[in-house]
Structures are given as structure tokens and as C-alpha cells.
Short mmCIF file of C-alpha atoms in Angstrom, two decimals:
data_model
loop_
_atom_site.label_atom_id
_atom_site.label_comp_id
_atom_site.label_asym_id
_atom_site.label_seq_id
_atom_site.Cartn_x
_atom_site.Cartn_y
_atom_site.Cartn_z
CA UNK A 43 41.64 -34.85 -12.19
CA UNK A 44 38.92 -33.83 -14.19
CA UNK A 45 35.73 -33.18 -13.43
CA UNK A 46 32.47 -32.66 -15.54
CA UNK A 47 29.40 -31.63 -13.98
CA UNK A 48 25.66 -32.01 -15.10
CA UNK A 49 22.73 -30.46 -14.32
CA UNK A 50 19.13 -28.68 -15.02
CA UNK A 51 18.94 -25.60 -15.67
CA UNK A 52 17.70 -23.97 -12.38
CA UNK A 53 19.35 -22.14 -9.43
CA UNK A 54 17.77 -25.28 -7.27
CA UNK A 55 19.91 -27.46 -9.23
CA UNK A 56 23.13 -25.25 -9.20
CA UNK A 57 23.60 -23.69 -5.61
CA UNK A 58 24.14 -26.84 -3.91
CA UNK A 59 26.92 -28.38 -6.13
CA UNK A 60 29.10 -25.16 -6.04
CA UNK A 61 30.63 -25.68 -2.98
CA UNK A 62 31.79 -29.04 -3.80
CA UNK A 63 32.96 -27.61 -7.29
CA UNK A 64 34.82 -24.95 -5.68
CA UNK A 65 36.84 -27.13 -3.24
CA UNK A 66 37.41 -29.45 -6.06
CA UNK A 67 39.28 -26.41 -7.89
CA UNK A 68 40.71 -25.38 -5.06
CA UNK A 69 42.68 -28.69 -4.63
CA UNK A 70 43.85 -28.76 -8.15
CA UNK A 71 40.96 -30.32 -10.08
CA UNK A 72 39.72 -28.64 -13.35
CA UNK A 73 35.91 -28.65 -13.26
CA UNK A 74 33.21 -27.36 -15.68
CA UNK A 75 29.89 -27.37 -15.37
CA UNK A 76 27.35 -28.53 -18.48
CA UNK A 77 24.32 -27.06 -18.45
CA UNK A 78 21.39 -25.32 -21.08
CA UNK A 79 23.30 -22.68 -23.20
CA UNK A 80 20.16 -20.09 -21.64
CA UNK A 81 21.07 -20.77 -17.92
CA UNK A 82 25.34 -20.08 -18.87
CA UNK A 83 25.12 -16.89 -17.67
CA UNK A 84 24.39 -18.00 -14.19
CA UNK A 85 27.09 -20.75 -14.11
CA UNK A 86 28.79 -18.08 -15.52
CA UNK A 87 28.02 -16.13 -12.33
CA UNK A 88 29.69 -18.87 -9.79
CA UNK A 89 33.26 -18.26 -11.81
CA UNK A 90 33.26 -22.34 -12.45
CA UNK A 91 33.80 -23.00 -16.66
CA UNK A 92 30.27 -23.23 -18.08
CA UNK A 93 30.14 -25.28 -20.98
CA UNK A 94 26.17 -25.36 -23.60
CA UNK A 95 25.33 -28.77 -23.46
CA UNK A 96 21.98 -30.89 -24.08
CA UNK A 97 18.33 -28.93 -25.23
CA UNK A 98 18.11 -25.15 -24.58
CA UNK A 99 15.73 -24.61 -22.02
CA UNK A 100 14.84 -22.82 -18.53
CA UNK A 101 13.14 -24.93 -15.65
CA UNK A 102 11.30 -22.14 -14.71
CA UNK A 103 10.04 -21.43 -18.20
CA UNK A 104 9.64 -25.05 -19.79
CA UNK A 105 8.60 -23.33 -23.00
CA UNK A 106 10.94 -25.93 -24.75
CA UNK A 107 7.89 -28.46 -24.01
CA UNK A 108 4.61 -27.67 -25.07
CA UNK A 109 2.86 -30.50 -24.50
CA UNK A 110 3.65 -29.65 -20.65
CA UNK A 111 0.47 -27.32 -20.22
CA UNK A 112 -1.94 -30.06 -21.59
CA UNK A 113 -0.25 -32.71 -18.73
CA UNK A 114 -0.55 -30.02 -16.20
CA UNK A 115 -3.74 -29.26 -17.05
CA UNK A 116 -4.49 -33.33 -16.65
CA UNK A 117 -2.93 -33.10 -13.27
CA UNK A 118 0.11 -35.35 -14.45
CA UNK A 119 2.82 -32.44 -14.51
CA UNK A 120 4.69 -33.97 -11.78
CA UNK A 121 4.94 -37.46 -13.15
CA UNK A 122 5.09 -36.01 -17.06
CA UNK A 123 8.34 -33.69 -16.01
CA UNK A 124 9.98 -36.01 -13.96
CA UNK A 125 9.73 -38.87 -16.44
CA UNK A 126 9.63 -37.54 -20.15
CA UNK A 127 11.50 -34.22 -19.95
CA UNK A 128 13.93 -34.94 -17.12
CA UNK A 129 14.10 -39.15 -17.54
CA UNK A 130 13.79 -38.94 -21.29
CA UNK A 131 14.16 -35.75 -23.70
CA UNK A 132 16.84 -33.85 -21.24
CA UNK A 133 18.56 -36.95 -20.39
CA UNK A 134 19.21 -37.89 -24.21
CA UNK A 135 20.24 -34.73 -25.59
CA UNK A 136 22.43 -34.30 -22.83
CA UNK A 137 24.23 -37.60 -23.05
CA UNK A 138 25.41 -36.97 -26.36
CA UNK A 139 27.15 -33.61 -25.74
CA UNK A 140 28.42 -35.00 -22.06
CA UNK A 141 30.42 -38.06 -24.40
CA UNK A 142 31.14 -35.85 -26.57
CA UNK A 143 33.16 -32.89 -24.14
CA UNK A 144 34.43 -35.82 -22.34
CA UNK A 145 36.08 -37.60 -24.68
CA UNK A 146 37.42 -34.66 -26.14
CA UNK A 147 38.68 -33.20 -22.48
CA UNK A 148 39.68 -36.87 -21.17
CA UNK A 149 37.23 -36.26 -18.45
CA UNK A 150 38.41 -38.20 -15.26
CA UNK A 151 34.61 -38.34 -13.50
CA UNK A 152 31.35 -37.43 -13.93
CA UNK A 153 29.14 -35.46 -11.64
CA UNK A 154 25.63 -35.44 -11.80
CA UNK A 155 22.74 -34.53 -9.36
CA UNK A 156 19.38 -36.11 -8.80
CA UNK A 157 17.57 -34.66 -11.44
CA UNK A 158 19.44 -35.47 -14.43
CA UNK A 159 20.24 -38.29 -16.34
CA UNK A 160 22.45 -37.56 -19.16
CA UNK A 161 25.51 -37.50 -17.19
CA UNK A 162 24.93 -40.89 -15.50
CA UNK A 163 24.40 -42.31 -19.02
CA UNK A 164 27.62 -40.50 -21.04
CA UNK A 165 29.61 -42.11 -17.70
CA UNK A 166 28.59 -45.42 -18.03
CA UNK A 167 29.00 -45.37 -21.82
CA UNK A 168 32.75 -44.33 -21.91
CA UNK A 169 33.28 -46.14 -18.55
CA UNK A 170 34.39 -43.63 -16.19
CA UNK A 171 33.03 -43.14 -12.80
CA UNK A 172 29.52 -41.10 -11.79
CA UNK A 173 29.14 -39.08 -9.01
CA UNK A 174 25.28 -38.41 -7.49
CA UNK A 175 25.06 -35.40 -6.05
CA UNK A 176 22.16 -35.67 -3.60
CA UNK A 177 20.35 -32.76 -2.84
CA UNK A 178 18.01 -32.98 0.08
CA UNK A 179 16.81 -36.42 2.09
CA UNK A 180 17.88 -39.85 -0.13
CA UNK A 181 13.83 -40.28 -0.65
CA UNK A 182 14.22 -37.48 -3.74
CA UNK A 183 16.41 -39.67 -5.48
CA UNK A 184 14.49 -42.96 -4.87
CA UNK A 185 10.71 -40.89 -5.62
CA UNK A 186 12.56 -39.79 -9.09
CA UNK A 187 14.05 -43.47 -10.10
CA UNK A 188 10.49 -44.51 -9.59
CA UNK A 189 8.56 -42.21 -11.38
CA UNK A 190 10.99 -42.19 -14.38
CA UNK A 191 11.70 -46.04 -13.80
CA UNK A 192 10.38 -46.38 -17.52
CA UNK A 193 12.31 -44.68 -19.46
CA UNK A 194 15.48 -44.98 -17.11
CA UNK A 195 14.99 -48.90 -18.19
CA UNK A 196 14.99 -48.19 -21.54
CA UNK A 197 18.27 -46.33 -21.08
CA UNK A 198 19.58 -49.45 -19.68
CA UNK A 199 18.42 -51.47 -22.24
CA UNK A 200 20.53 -49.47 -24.97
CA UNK A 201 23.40 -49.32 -22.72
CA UNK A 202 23.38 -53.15 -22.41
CA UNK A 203 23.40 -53.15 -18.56
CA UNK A 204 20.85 -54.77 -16.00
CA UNK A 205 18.15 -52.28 -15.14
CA UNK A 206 19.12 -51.61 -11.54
CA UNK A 207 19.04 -48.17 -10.63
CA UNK A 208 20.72 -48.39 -7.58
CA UNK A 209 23.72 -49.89 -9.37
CA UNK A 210 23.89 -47.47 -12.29
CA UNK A 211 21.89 -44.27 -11.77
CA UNK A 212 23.30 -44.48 -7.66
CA UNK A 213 27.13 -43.85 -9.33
CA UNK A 214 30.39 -44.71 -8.31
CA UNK A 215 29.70 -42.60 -4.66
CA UNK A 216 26.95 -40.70 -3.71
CA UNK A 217 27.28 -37.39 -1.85
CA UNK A 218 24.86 -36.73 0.61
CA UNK A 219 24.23 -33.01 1.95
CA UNK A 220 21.41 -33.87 3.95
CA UNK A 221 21.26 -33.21 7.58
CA UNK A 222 19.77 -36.34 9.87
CA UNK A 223 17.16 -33.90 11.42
CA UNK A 224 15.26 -33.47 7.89
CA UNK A 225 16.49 -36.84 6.16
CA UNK A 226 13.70 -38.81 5.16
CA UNK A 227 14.08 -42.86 4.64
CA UNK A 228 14.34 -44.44 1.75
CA UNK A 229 13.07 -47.63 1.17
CA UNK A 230 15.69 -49.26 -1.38
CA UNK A 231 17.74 -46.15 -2.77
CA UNK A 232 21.04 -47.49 0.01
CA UNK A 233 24.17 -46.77 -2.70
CA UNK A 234 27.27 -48.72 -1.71
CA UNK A 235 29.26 -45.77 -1.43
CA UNK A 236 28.07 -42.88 0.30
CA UNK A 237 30.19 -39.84 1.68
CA UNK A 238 28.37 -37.16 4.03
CA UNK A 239 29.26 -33.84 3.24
CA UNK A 240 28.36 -30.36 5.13
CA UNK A 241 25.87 -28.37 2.81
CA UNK A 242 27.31 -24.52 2.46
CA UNK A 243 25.67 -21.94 1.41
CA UNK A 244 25.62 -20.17 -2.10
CA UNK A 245 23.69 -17.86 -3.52
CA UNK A 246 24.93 -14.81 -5.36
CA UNK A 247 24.70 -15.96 -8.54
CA UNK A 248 22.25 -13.22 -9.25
CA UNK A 249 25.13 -11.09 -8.31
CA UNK A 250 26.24 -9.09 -4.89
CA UNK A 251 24.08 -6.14 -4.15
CA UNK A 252 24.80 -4.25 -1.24
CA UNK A 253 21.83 -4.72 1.35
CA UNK A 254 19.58 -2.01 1.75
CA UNK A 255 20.11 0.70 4.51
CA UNK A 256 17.08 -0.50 6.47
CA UNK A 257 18.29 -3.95 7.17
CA UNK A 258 21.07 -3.23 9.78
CA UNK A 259 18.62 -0.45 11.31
CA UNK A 260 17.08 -1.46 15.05
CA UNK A 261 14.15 -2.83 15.53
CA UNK A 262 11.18 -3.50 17.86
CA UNK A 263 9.85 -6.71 16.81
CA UNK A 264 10.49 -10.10 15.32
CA UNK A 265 11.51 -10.30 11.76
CA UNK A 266 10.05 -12.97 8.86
CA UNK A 267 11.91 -13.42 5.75
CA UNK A 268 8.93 -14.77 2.97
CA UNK A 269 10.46 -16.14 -0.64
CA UNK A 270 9.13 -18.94 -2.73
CA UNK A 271 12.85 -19.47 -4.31
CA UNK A 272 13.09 -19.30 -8.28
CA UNK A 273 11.07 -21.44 -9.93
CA UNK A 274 7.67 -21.57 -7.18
CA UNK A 275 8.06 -17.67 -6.83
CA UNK A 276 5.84 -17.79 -10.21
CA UNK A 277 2.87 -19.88 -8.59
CA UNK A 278 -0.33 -18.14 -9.22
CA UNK A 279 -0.07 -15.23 -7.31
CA UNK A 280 0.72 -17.13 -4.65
CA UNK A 281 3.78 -14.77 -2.99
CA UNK A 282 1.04 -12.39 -3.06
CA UNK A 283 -1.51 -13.88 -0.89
CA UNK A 284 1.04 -14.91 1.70
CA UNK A 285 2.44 -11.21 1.78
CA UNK A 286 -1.36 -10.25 2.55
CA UNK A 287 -1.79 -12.55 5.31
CA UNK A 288 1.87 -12.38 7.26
CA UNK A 289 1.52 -8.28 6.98
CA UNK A 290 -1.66 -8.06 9.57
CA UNK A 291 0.49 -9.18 12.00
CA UNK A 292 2.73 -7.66 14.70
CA UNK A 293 6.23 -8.36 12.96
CA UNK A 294 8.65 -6.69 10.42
CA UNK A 295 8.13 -8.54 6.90
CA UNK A 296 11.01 -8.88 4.64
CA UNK A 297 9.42 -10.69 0.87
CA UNK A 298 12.08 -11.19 -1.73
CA UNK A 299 9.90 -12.29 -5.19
CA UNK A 300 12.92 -13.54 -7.08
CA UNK A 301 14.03 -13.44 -10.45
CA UNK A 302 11.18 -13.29 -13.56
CA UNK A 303 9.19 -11.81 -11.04
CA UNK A 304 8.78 -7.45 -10.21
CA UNK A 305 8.20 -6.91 -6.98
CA UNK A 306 5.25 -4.31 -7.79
CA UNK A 307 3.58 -7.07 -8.89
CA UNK A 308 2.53 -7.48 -5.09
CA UNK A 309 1.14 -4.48 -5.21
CA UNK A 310 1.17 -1.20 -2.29
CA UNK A 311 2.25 -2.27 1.01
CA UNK A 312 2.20 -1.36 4.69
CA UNK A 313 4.92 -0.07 6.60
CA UNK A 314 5.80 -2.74 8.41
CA UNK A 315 6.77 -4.84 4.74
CA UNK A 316 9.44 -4.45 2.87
CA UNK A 317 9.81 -6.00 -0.69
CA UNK A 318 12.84 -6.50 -3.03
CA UNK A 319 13.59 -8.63 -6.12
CA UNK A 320 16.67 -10.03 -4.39
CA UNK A 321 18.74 -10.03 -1.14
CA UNK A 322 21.42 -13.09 -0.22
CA UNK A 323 19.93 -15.16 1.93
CA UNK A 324 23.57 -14.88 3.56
CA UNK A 325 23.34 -11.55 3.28
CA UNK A 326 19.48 -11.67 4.93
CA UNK A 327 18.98 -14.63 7.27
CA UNK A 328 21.12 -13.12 9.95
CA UNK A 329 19.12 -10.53 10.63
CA UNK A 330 15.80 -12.84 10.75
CA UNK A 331 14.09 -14.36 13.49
CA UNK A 332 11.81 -16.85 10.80
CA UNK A 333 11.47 -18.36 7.51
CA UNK A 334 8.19 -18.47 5.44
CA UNK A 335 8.92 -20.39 2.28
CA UNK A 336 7.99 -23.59 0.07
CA UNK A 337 10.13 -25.65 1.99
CA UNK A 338 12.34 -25.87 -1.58
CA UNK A 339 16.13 -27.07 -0.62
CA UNK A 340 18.24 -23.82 -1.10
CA UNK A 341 15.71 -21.91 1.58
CA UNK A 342 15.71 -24.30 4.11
CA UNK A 343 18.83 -25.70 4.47
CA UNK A 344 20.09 -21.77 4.79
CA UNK A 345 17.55 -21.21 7.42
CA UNK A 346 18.45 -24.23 9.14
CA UNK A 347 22.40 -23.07 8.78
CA UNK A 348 21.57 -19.81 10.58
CA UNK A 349 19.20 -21.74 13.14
CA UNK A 350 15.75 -20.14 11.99
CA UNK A 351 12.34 -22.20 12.66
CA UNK A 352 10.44 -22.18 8.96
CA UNK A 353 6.70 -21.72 8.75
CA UNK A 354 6.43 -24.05 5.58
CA UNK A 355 3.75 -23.48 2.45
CA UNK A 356 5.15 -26.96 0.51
CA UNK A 357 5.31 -26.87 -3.44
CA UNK A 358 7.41 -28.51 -6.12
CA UNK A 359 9.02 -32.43 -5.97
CA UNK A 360 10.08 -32.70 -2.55
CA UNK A 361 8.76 -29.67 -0.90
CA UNK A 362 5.98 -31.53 1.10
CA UNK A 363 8.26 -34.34 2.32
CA UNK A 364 10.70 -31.91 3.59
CA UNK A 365 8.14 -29.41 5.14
CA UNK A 366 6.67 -32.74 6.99
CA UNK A 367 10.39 -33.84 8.21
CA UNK A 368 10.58 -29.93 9.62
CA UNK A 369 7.42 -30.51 11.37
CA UNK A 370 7.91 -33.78 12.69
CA UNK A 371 11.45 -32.77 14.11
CA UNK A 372 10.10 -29.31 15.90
CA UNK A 373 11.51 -27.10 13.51
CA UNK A 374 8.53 -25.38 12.56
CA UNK A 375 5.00 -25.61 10.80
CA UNK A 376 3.16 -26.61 7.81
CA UNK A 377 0.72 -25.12 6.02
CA UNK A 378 -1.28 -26.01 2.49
CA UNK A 379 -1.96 -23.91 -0.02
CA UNK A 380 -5.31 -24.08 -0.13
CA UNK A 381 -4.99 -22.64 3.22
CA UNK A 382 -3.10 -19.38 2.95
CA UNK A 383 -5.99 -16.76 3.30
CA UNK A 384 -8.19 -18.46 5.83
CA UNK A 385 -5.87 -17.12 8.78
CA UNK A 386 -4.25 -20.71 9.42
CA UNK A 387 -0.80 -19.54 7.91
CA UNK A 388 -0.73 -16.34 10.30
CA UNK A 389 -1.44 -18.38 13.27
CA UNK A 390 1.16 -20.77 12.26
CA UNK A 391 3.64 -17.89 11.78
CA UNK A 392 2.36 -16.30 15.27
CA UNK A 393 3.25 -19.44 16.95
CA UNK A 394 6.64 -20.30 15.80
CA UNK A 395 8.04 -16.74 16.60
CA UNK A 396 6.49 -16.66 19.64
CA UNK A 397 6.89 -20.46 21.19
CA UNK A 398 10.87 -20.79 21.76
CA UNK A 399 10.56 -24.11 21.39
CA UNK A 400 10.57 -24.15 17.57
CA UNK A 401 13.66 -21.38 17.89
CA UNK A 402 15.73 -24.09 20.34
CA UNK A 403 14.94 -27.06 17.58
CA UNK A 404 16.16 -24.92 14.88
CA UNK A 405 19.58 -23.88 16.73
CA UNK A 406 19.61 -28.07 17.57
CA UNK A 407 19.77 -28.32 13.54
CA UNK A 408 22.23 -25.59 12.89
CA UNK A 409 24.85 -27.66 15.52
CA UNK A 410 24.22 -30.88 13.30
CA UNK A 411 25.20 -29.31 10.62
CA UNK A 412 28.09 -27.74 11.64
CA UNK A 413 29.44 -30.98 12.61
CA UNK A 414 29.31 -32.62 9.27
CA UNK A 415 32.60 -33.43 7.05
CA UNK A 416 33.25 -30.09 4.79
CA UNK A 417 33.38 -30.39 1.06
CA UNK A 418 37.09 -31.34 1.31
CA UNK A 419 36.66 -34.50 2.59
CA UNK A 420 33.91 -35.43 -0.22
CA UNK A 421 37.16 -34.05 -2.31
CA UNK A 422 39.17 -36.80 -1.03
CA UNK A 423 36.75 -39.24 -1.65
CA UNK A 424 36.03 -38.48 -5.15
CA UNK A 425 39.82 -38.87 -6.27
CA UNK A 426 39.67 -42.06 -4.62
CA UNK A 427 37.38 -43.20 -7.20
CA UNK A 428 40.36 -42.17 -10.12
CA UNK A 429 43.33 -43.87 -8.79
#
């Protein structure tokens, strides 16, 4: 079978379909991934085929789309990138290259995740099946469909097939990574076919350093790991002003500032931080007793997976409906922007690595995910859909 895979270019979009893509190669499949000829090098990085396909652009740049700064300035960047540059310009370019490699490949199935279009429409033209990759709760996909209903119709409309985005953007099967401890309900988005799948880890696609020395050393008090993931890392200083607020207190801080970021841009720090461009959070989590992050997938589905309570500062798409799911099932605490500074965030951190409740709800999520299907049986599944 073969397998084409579409996505945005950013980590958040990549990291959760490798696993699937590597268990699909590792039961014979061939499977390449299409993606912005600028972000190759990083689906370079996973050893999965990496094929230039649709505009050349970086999420966490968006310098392809000028007009973006005017929207955000307007307060509409949310609904202006989910509807025009992911439901409309992306989706379109994309499209034509994803008909294009398939046909020339005879390309078996499509895979696609939430966030891009393209695929779902090169599928449907050539008439071969379309795999949604979920990633995080079912509401993502439905919040997306809505605010990029639109254009999606539109799409429809040239494809000559009823506007019903549950029937043709919801594909053939939809794979769902999310855990039922942070899934959030979705008020129409129910696809037909649905297959649970165990979310793994990835993330060394920024290559395998060794740890530093200091991480295995002993030490005398709790640990916090503070990242904002790869594309919220650049928000406004923000990394900053948590690093500020989480080093008063009694615990050992570990701040990663990710990539297009230096980490002495936070400036000269006490002893009791340490700050790096990059460690794995597999490489990292193990040796953490919390999380501090944006509540962004990658970061808290791996603390979840290594049973760590999150203190939550939500940003991006679905950041604040997953911070509120983390909340509402023990996991941890949220906190607003607008509050980091006032004290509010330390106390929040103070009280999740000190009350073990929030430690026993987090080792409660680690078990459910444990006991989801792996990626092979999502495998299965998807060759179903060819025979």
C-alpha cells in the first residue's frame, strides 16, 4: 500500500503522525510525507521520504502572508489563519501537487491531519480514500470545519459534492490519539469510522543531543520543566516572564526556548535555572516532577505519558480547551496570560508540586494511555480501507 501524507509545516503538525508513519513502514507500506519545501529538512529528520509540495512557507514564520499582521492587528488572526491560509491558499496549492504525486506514484490512501485541506481535496478528486489524523480532543477538528466552513464549501462546490464536512473533510476513518481524560465533546464532528490509537512520543527531529551532565546529577528539590513548544516559544517575551516568576521559588527550573529562539535572549539567571535551546522531552520529562507550558499537544500529551501534573499558560487554537480539560480532570492548573507576573502562576506552580493530588491524577492519565490500541492496530485498519 501506499501512503501519502499531508501536512503544515510545523513540528505541532509532524510529531504526532510519525508514529503511525513509522508502523505503517514497518509493515510494508511505502509512505512519504508532503509538506513546504522549507520545513523538508525536518521531515527529513524523522527518516520518512519528504516530498516539496503546496506554497513554501513556515508556520512559525507566516512571512508567505502579509496581509496576516494587519488581521492580527484587527484581532481576527485566529479566524483569518484558520480560514484563508489554512482553509483556502494552503489547501489549494497543496491539492494540486498532492494529485499530481499521486497519480504519478498510484497512491493507495491519503493521510491528512486536522489542519490541512489539500490532501482531503486531491483524495476526493482522484477517488481514493482520506485518512484524518486527529490530533488532540475531536472539538479541534469540529472548531476548524466551522471557522473555515466558507471556503471548505466552496471546495465542495468545485468538487461537485454536497457540502457536508463530516462526510468529506471527516475521511474514509478517522484516527483518534486523544486520551478520554482530556477529550473534549464535539457537538456534530461523530465520523462513521473512527479507530483509537495510543499517542507515542516523538521528538528528535531537531536531532539527538546528548543531555547535559547536570540532568542525571541528585537533587534536593522538585523539578519544573517550562517550554512554550515551537511556534508559541516566540510570543512576546512571554518564555521570559514565566522564567522570572517560576525562578523565586523553591524548585530546580529546567526552560528549553526552542528553535528560532537563543536562549540568552532570557537573559542572566539564578542558580537554581537552567536554560537550553533544546532537550527531548523523552530525554527530559523523566527526570521532572511538573510541566509549565501552553498546553500545545506535543507538551502535554508527553507529560501526561510520563504522568506529570501541567501548570498550564494556554495559547494557540486549542490550547485553552485543552488546558480547561486538564483542569477540570485534576491534572493540574490554569493560568492566563495576562496573569503571569502578578504571582498567580507561582502559586499555581507551588500548589501542583506540592498537593499530591494533582501528581495521583496525572499517573491516572498515564495508565489510560497505556491501555490504548498501538499504532499497529490503526495499521490494520487503514489497509482495510484498500482492499
Amino acid at each position: 500500500m501506499r501512503v501519502l501524507v499531508t501536512m503544515q509545516p510545523a513540528f505541532g503538525h509532524l510529531h504526532p503522525l510519525v508514529p503511525l508513519c513509522q508502523a505503517l513502514i514497518g509493515a510494508g507500506n511505502e509512505v512519504a510525507i508532503a509538506a513546504a519545501e522549507s520545513f523538508r529538512p525536518q521531515v527529513d529528520a524523522t527518516g520518512i521520504e519528504a516530498l516539496p509540495a503546496g506554497i513554501d512557507w513556515l508556520e512559525s514564520e507566516l512571512s508567505a502572508f502579509p496581509d496576516y499582521e494587519e488581521h492580527r492587528a484587527r484581532g481576527e488572526s485566529k479566524a483569518f489563519l484558520q480560514s484563508e491560509i489554512f482553509g483556502w491558499r494552503t489547501a489549494r496549492a497543496m491539492a494540486r501537487d498532492v494529485e499530481a504525486i499521486a497519480r504519478e506514484r498510484k497512491v493507495d490512501v491519503v493521510m491528512r491531519e486536522p489542519w490541512e485541506f489539500g490532501g482531503a481535496i486531491a483524495a476526493t478528486t482522484l477517488g481514493i480514500p482520506c485518512v484524518l489524523h486527529g490530533i488532540g480532543a475531536r472539538a479541534n477538528v469540529e472548531e476548524i470545519l466551522t471557522l473555515a466552513s466558507g471556503r471548505l464549501s466552496q471546495h465542495a462546490e468545485t468538487l461537485g459534492i454536497a457540502d457536508d464536512p463530516v462526510e468529506w473533510l471527516g475521511g474514509a476513518l478517522y484516527i483518534d490519539p486523544c486520551p478520554p481524560v482530556v477529550q473534549s465533546s464535539s457537538a456534530w464532528f461523530r465520523p462513521s469510522s473512527h479507530q483509537l490509537v495510543r499517542p507515542q512520543l516523538f521528538d528528535t527531529t531537531d536531532g539527538s543531543p546528548d543531555p547535559p551532565a547536570w540532568l542525571a546529577t541528585p537533587r534536593d528539590r522538585p523539578r519544573v520543566y517550562v517550554g512554550l513548544g515551537t511556534v508559541m516559544n516566540r510570543w512576546h517575551g512571554l518564555l521570559r516572564r514565566i522564567v522570572a516568576e517560576v525562578a523565586r521559588l523553591d524548585l530546580e527550573v529546567v526552560a528549553t526556548t526552542g528553535p528560532g529562539a537563543d536562549p540568552a535572549d532570557l537573559g542572566d539567571q539564578p542558580a537554581n535555572v537552567h536554560v537550553e535551546r533544546y532537550i527531548p522531552l523523552t530525554t527530559l520529562l523523566p527526570h521532572c516532577d511538573a510541566v509549565v507550558c501552553h498546553a500545545g499537544w506535543g507538551t502535554t500529551i508527553a507529560a501526561l505519558a510520563h504522568g506529570l501534573p501541567i501548570v498550564a499558560v494556554p495559547l494557540g487554537a486549542d490550547g485553552p480547551r485543552t488546558a480547561a480539560r486538564c483542569e477540570e480532570a485534576g491534572i493540574g492548573r490554569a493560568v492566563q496570560v495576562d496573569d503571569v507576573g502578578t504571582g498567580r502562576l507561582a502559586d499555581a506552580i507551588a500548589d501542583v508540586v506540592a498537593n499530591p493530588r494533582f501528581k495521583s491524577a496525572a499517573e491516572a492519565a498515564r495508565r489510560q494511555i497505556e491501555q490504548m490500541p498501538p499504532p499497529a492496530a490503526a495499521v490494520k485498519t487503514i489497509e482495510s480501507l484498500t482492499r
